[in-house]
Short mmCIF file of C-alpha atoms in Angstrom, two decimals:
data_model
loop_
_atom_site.label_atom_id
_atom_site.label_comp_id
_atom_site.label_asym_id
_atom_site.label_seq_id
_atom_site.Cartn_x
_atom_site.Cartn_y
_atom_site.Cartn_z
CA UNK A 902 0.00 0.00 0.00
CA UNK A 903 1.53 3.27 -1.15
CA UNK A 904 0.53 6.37 0.81
CA UNK A 905 1.69 9.88 -0.11
CA UNK A 906 2.75 12.24 2.69
CA UNK A 907 3.21 9.21 4.97
CA UNK A 908 6.36 10.76 6.36
CA UNK A 909 4.20 13.52 7.87
CA UNK A 910 2.93 11.20 10.59
CA UNK A 911 5.10 8.13 10.15
CA UNK A 912 4.28 4.61 9.10
CA UNK A 913 3.63 3.59 12.70
CA UNK A 914 0.67 5.98 12.82
CA UNK A 915 -0.60 4.68 9.48
CA UNK A 916 -0.60 1.16 10.93
CA UNK A 917 -2.43 2.51 14.01
CA UNK A 918 -5.11 3.90 11.72
CA UNK A 919 -5.46 0.54 9.98
CA UNK A 920 -5.66 -1.14 13.38
CA UNK A 921 -8.48 1.18 14.43
CA UNK A 922 -10.37 0.45 11.22
CA UNK A 923 -10.00 -3.33 11.53
CA UNK A 924 -11.05 -3.30 15.18
CA UNK A 925 -14.11 -1.22 14.36
CA UNK A 926 -15.03 -3.52 11.47
CA UNK A 927 -14.94 -6.44 13.89
CA UNK A 928 -16.72 -4.84 16.88
CA UNK A 929 -19.29 -2.56 15.24
CA UNK A 930 -20.57 -4.44 12.20
CA UNK A 931 -24.15 -3.31 12.74
CA UNK A 932 -23.11 0.35 12.94
CA UNK A 933 -21.06 0.13 9.76
CA UNK A 934 -24.05 -1.25 7.85
CA UNK A 935 -25.62 2.16 8.50
CA UNK A 936 -29.03 0.52 8.72
CA UNK A 937 -32.03 2.72 9.46
CA UNK A 938 -33.15 0.49 12.33
CA UNK A 939 -30.01 1.07 14.42
CA UNK A 940 -30.31 3.01 17.66
CA UNK A 941 -26.94 4.73 17.35
CA UNK A 942 -26.93 8.50 17.74
CA UNK A 943 -24.79 10.99 15.87
CA UNK A 944 -22.51 11.32 18.90
CA UNK A 945 -21.97 7.55 18.82
CA UNK A 946 -20.77 7.71 15.23
CA UNK A 947 -18.34 10.46 16.09
CA UNK A 948 -17.13 8.85 19.33
CA UNK A 949 -16.63 5.36 17.89
CA UNK A 950 -15.59 5.99 14.27
CA UNK A 951 -14.32 9.49 13.67
CA UNK A 952 -12.89 10.89 16.90
CA UNK A 953 -10.24 8.12 17.25
CA UNK A 954 -9.33 8.61 13.58
CA UNK A 955 -8.87 12.36 13.96
CA UNK A 956 -6.85 11.87 17.15
CA UNK A 957 -4.42 9.66 15.22
CA UNK A 958 -3.90 12.40 12.63
CA UNK A 959 -3.78 15.22 15.19
CA UNK A 960 -2.28 13.80 18.41
CA UNK A 961 -2.26 16.04 21.53
CA UNK A 962 1.55 16.19 21.42
CA UNK A 963 1.41 18.51 18.37
CA UNK A 964 0.35 22.15 17.97
CA UNK A 965 -3.07 21.34 16.50
CA UNK A 966 -5.64 19.79 18.79
CA UNK A 967 -9.29 18.72 18.57
CA UNK A 968 -12.11 20.59 20.30
CA UNK A 969 -15.51 18.89 20.23
CA UNK A 970 -18.91 18.79 21.96
CA UNK A 971 -20.63 21.76 20.26
CA UNK A 972 -18.29 24.63 21.09
CA UNK A 973 -18.43 28.21 19.81
CA UNK A 974 -15.75 30.18 17.98
CA UNK A 975 -14.79 33.33 19.89
CA UNK A 976 -13.95 35.27 16.71
CA UNK A 977 -17.47 34.69 15.36
CA UNK A 978 -18.96 35.94 18.62
CA UNK A 979 -16.81 39.10 18.52
CA UNK A 980 -17.81 39.82 14.91
CA UNK A 981 -21.48 39.26 15.70
CA UNK A 982 -21.26 41.73 18.59
CA UNK A 983 -20.25 44.41 16.08
CA UNK A 984 -23.58 43.91 14.28
CA UNK A 985 -25.66 43.73 17.46
CA UNK A 986 -23.83 45.97 19.97
CA UNK A 987 -26.88 46.51 22.24
CA UNK A 988 -27.56 42.79 22.71
CA UNK A 989 -26.37 41.66 26.11
CA UNK A 990 -25.78 37.98 25.35
CA UNK A 991 -24.34 37.02 21.96
CA UNK A 992 -23.84 33.41 20.93
CA UNK A 993 -22.20 31.99 17.84
CA UNK A 994 -23.04 28.82 15.96
CA UNK A 995 -22.26 25.66 17.90
CA UNK A 996 -19.78 23.49 16.02
CA UNK A 997 -19.41 19.75 16.62
CA UNK A 998 -15.72 19.46 15.64
CA UNK A 999 -12.98 22.08 15.59
CA UNK A 1000 -9.27 21.71 14.89
CA UNK A 1001 -7.64 24.57 16.79
CA UNK A 1002 -4.30 26.08 17.69
CA UNK A 1003 -3.96 27.87 21.03
CA UNK A 1004 -2.90 31.52 20.83
CA UNK A 1005 -2.61 33.59 24.01
CA UNK A 1006 -5.14 31.42 25.85
CA UNK A 1007 -7.60 31.62 22.96
CA UNK A 1008 -8.52 28.96 20.42
CA UNK A 1009 -8.01 29.83 16.77
CA UNK A 1010 -9.94 27.62 14.36
CA UNK A 1011 -8.04 25.88 11.55
CA UNK A 1012 -10.73 23.41 10.45
CA UNK A 1013 -14.30 22.68 11.48
CA UNK A 1014 -16.75 19.80 11.17
CA UNK A 1015 -20.36 18.79 11.74
CA UNK A 1016 -21.78 15.35 12.44
CA UNK A 1017 -25.29 14.00 11.67
CA UNK A 1018 -26.77 10.51 11.82
CA UNK A 1019 -28.08 10.32 8.24
CA UNK A 1020 -27.60 12.45 5.14
CA UNK A 1021 -31.41 12.67 4.87
CA UNK A 1022 -31.67 14.45 8.23
CA UNK A 1023 -32.72 18.09 8.14
CA UNK A 1024 -29.70 18.71 10.37
CA UNK A 1025 -27.31 17.56 7.66
CA UNK A 1026 -28.88 20.06 5.22
CA UNK A 1027 -28.61 22.89 7.74
CA UNK A 1028 -25.04 21.86 8.49
CA UNK A 1029 -23.95 22.88 4.98
CA UNK A 1030 -24.96 26.51 5.58
CA UNK A 1031 -23.40 26.46 9.04
CA UNK A 1032 -20.12 25.00 7.77
CA UNK A 1033 -19.78 27.54 4.96
CA UNK A 1034 -20.24 30.51 7.29
CA UNK A 1035 -18.01 29.12 10.03
CA UNK A 1036 -15.34 28.08 7.49
CA UNK A 1037 -15.26 31.68 6.24
CA UNK A 1038 -14.80 32.97 9.80
CA UNK A 1039 -12.08 30.38 10.41
CA UNK A 1040 -10.30 31.48 7.23
CA UNK A 1041 -10.63 35.16 8.20
CA UNK A 1042 -9.13 34.34 11.59
CA UNK A 1043 -6.16 32.61 9.96
CA UNK A 1044 -5.58 35.58 7.64
CA UNK A 1045 -5.80 38.06 10.52
CA UNK A 1046 -3.12 36.15 12.41
CA UNK A 1047 -0.57 35.51 9.63
CA UNK A 1048 1.87 37.64 7.64
CA UNK A 1049 2.33 38.10 3.91
CA UNK A 1050 0.20 36.66 1.13
CA UNK A 1051 2.59 34.49 -0.84
CA UNK A 1052 1.64 31.39 1.16
CA UNK A 1053 -1.55 29.66 0.09
CA UNK A 1054 -3.78 29.42 3.15
CA UNK A 1055 -7.04 27.52 3.40
CA UNK A 1056 -9.40 26.08 5.95
CA UNK A 1057 -10.95 22.61 5.82
CA UNK A 1058 -14.52 21.80 6.73
CA UNK A 1059 -15.70 18.27 7.36
CA UNK A 1060 -19.26 16.98 7.03
CA UNK A 1061 -19.96 13.60 8.62
CA UNK A 1062 -23.23 11.74 8.12
CA UNK A 1063 -23.08 8.40 9.91
CA UNK A 1064 -20.33 6.37 8.25
CA UNK A 1065 -19.85 8.88 5.42
CA UNK A 1066 -17.38 11.78 5.43
CA UNK A 1067 -16.85 14.67 3.01
CA UNK A 1068 -13.78 16.93 3.00
CA UNK A 1069 -13.98 20.44 1.53
CA UNK A 1070 -11.83 23.56 1.64
CA UNK A 1071 -12.34 27.30 1.55
CA UNK A 1072 -9.79 29.88 0.51
CA UNK A 1073 -9.74 33.59 -0.31
CA UNK A 1074 -8.79 33.41 -3.98
CA UNK A 1075 -9.24 37.04 -5.05
CA UNK A 1076 -10.37 40.34 -3.62
CA UNK A 1077 -13.72 39.54 -1.95
CA UNK A 1078 -13.93 36.08 -3.56
CA UNK A 1079 -14.21 33.16 -1.13
CA UNK A 1080 -14.00 29.83 -2.95
CA UNK A 1081 -15.33 26.56 -1.53
CA UNK A 1082 -14.12 23.33 -3.14
CA UNK A 1083 -15.03 19.71 -2.48
CA UNK A 1084 -11.90 17.61 -2.04
CA UNK A 1085 -12.87 14.03 -1.26
CA UNK A 1086 -15.72 11.85 0.01
CA UNK A 1087 -15.46 8.39 1.48
CA UNK A 1088 -17.18 5.85 3.69
CA UNK A 1089 -15.67 4.30 6.76
CA UNK A 1090 -14.56 0.81 5.59
CA UNK A 1091 -17.05 -1.89 6.51
CA UNK A 1092 -15.56 -4.89 4.68
CA UNK A 1093 -12.11 -6.14 3.75
CA UNK A 1094 -12.75 -5.31 0.11
CA UNK A 1095 -13.29 -1.66 1.11
CA UNK A 1096 -9.66 -1.47 2.21
CA UNK A 1097 -8.59 -1.28 -1.44
CA UNK A 1098 -9.78 2.36 -1.42
CA UNK A 1099 -7.99 3.18 1.82
CA UNK A 1100 -4.71 4.53 0.30
CA UNK A 1101 -6.60 7.22 -1.63
CA UNK A 1102 -8.53 8.24 1.48
CA UNK A 1103 -5.36 8.33 3.60
CA UNK A 1104 -3.67 10.53 1.01
CA UNK A 1105 -6.50 13.08 1.26
CA UNK A 1106 -6.52 12.97 5.05
CA UNK A 1107 -2.75 13.41 5.14
CA UNK A 1108 -3.06 16.34 2.73
CA UNK A 1109 -5.60 17.90 5.11
CA UNK A 1110 -3.18 17.41 8.00
CA UNK A 1111 -0.41 19.04 5.97
CA UNK A 1112 -2.50 22.12 5.09
CA UNK A 1113 -3.79 22.51 8.66
CA UNK A 1114 -0.26 22.27 10.04
CA UNK A 1115 0.98 24.87 7.53
CA UNK A 1116 -1.67 27.32 8.77
CA UNK A 1117 -0.80 26.57 12.41
CA UNK A 1118 2.92 27.07 11.77
CA UNK A 1119 2.30 30.38 9.97
CA UNK A 1120 0.17 31.62 12.87
CA UNK A 1121 2.76 30.65 15.47
CA UNK A 1122 5.52 32.19 13.35
CA UNK A 1123 3.56 35.45 13.08
CA UNK A 1124 2.98 35.45 16.84
CA UNK A 1125 6.70 35.05 17.49
CA UNK A 1126 7.52 37.84 15.04
CA UNK A 1127 4.96 40.22 16.54
CA UNK A 1128 6.34 39.60 20.03
CA UNK A 1129 9.97 40.09 19.08
CA UNK A 1130 9.57 42.34 16.05
CA UNK A 1131 9.34 46.10 15.72
CA UNK A 1132 5.94 47.66 16.37
CA UNK A 1133 4.53 51.16 16.20
CA UNK A 1134 1.86 52.15 18.72
CA UNK A 1135 1.37 48.42 19.47
CA UNK A 1136 0.51 47.70 15.82
CA UNK A 1137 2.61 45.53 13.46
CA UNK A 1138 4.37 47.30 10.64
CA UNK A 1139 2.89 47.24 7.13
CA UNK A 1140 5.41 44.68 5.89
CA UNK A 1141 4.38 42.22 8.62
CA UNK A 1142 0.67 42.27 7.93
CA UNK A 1143 -1.16 39.78 5.77
CA UNK A 1144 -1.88 41.68 2.55
CA UNK A 1145 -5.14 39.74 2.13
CA UNK A 1146 -6.72 41.61 5.04
CA UNK A 1147 -8.28 44.09 2.63
CA UNK A 1148 -9.63 41.24 0.49
CA UNK A 1149 -11.82 40.01 3.34
CA UNK A 1150 -15.55 40.64 3.52
CA UNK A 1151 -17.86 40.70 6.53
CA UNK A 1152 -20.01 37.72 7.50
CA UNK A 1153 -23.78 37.68 7.91
CA UNK A 1154 -24.88 36.17 11.22
CA UNK A 1155 -28.24 34.83 12.31
CA UNK A 1156 -29.76 37.64 14.43
CA UNK A 1157 -30.32 37.16 18.17
CA UNK A 1158 -33.87 36.36 19.26
CA UNK A 1159 -36.37 39.17 18.65
CA UNK A 1160 -33.77 41.20 16.74
CA UNK A 1161 -34.00 42.40 13.14
CA UNK A 1162 -31.40 40.95 10.82
CA UNK A 1163 -28.51 43.32 10.14
CA UNK A 1164 -26.59 43.22 6.87
CA UNK A 1165 -22.85 43.93 7.39
CA UNK A 1166 -21.66 47.15 5.78
CA UNK A 1167 -18.81 45.48 3.89
CA UNK A 1168 -20.49 42.25 2.92
CA UNK A 1169 -21.10 43.29 -0.71
CA UNK A 1170 -18.62 46.14 -1.00
CA UNK A 1171 -17.41 46.56 -4.59
CA UNK A 1172 -13.79 45.51 -5.10
CA UNK A 1173 -11.42 48.29 -4.15
CA UNK A 1174 -8.18 49.14 -6.03
CA UNK A 1175 -5.73 46.38 -6.77
CA UNK A 1176 -3.01 45.76 -4.24
CA UNK A 1177 0.08 47.88 -4.45
CA UNK A 1178 2.75 46.91 -1.96
CA UNK A 1179 4.20 50.16 -0.66
CA UNK A 1180 7.91 50.76 -0.54
CA UNK A 1181 9.73 52.21 2.45
CA UNK A 1182 8.96 55.77 1.34
CA UNK A 1183 5.21 55.23 0.91
CA UNK A 1184 3.19 57.30 3.36
CA UNK A 1185 0.39 55.87 5.47
CA UNK A 1186 -2.21 57.81 3.48
CA UNK A 1187 -0.78 56.54 0.18
CA UNK A 1188 -0.90 52.95 1.46
CA UNK A 1189 -4.55 53.26 2.47
CA UNK A 1190 -5.40 54.95 -0.83
CA UNK A 1191 -3.75 52.08 -2.76
CA UNK A 1192 -6.05 49.40 -1.31
CA UNK A 1193 -3.52 48.13 1.19
CA UNK A 1194 -4.14 48.38 4.94
CA UNK A 1195 -1.72 50.83 6.51
CA UNK A 1196 -0.09 50.18 9.90
CA UNK A 1197 -3.28 51.41 11.62
CA UNK A 1198 -5.55 49.18 9.50
CA UNK A 1199 -7.20 51.84 7.30
CA UNK A 1200 -8.19 51.01 3.71
CA UNK A 1201 -9.82 53.31 1.16
CA UNK A 1202 -12.56 51.37 -0.66
CA UNK A 1203 -13.97 54.25 -2.66
CA UNK A 1204 -14.24 58.02 -2.55
CA UNK A 1205 -15.26 59.05 0.99
CA UNK A 1206 -15.44 55.41 2.07
CA UNK A 1207 -12.77 54.25 4.52
CA UNK A 1208 -12.73 51.04 6.53
CA UNK A 1209 -10.48 49.82 9.32
CA UNK A 1210 -9.78 46.08 8.97
CA UNK A 1211 -8.62 45.88 12.60
CA UNK A 1212 -11.35 47.74 14.48
CA UNK A 1213 -14.13 47.19 11.86
CA UNK A 1214 -14.75 50.94 11.99
CA UNK A 1215 -16.18 52.71 8.93
CA UNK A 1216 -15.66 56.35 8.09
CA UNK A 1217 -16.81 58.74 5.38
CA UNK A 1218 -13.96 61.11 6.20
CA UNK A 1219 -10.27 60.76 5.54
CA UNK A 1220 -8.79 59.55 8.87
CA UNK A 1221 -5.60 61.54 8.16
CA UNK A 1222 -7.31 64.92 7.78
#
């Protein structure tokens, strides 16, 4: 069996994955048949099939860890508070599975996942919308915490329905253009003959691990640079910032109970000028005018339309006048 990227986790871990699959095939035959008359719940599928598999790919000894049991993403809550500032209690969407990296006692999402019992459940249909919105927030969080834009960054989102699993990605391809792409779908092996497809599945899972680790490493590298690097008024310099900050768009959130839905100001903002990386002599006002966030986060979208990518503040007046 030939598996690409096997060196990322080592052959011993690959054999551990195979061992988990064989043991499950022997002990949970009824579950793997995915019959409609089984009494297994969605949490059972995750606990027995998928959680041990993810733990083998992302062991607790590494930077990326698994957070489960319907947790909320702090960044999503903060962004939602901007839309509904007078609401006392703000809650984000509850996510079944999150792959996170810990930054200053906060969890930063790198990948997310939802689990349902059957693909015919209404929950599985609603999960698609939830995953797309949360994947965008996860990607925005990665961009906000990394430097430069030469490195291709993406976030994975995983949809599990019983014994079936789909892997998809989201990345910010162009100014304001978030692209979602399906990567691979597979069923948890239930028979020996199913193992013939295992190398392809392992390759996709290992590729996911590789991309998630790249994002985690970039975030940790940016954190180290910001701590030891030069700052001005507690803000990173222009050269340190991720140039895709100005490409980002706001997210629409489900309104709190008894509240009218609010459309974010910069959800459908027309594309602003193409990026122009400023040289050392470029002034702050010139940087903002060129579509690139300056060291204070200001970007000029259009005439008399300024936006701060750090504070989410909008202004119709030039902040430098």
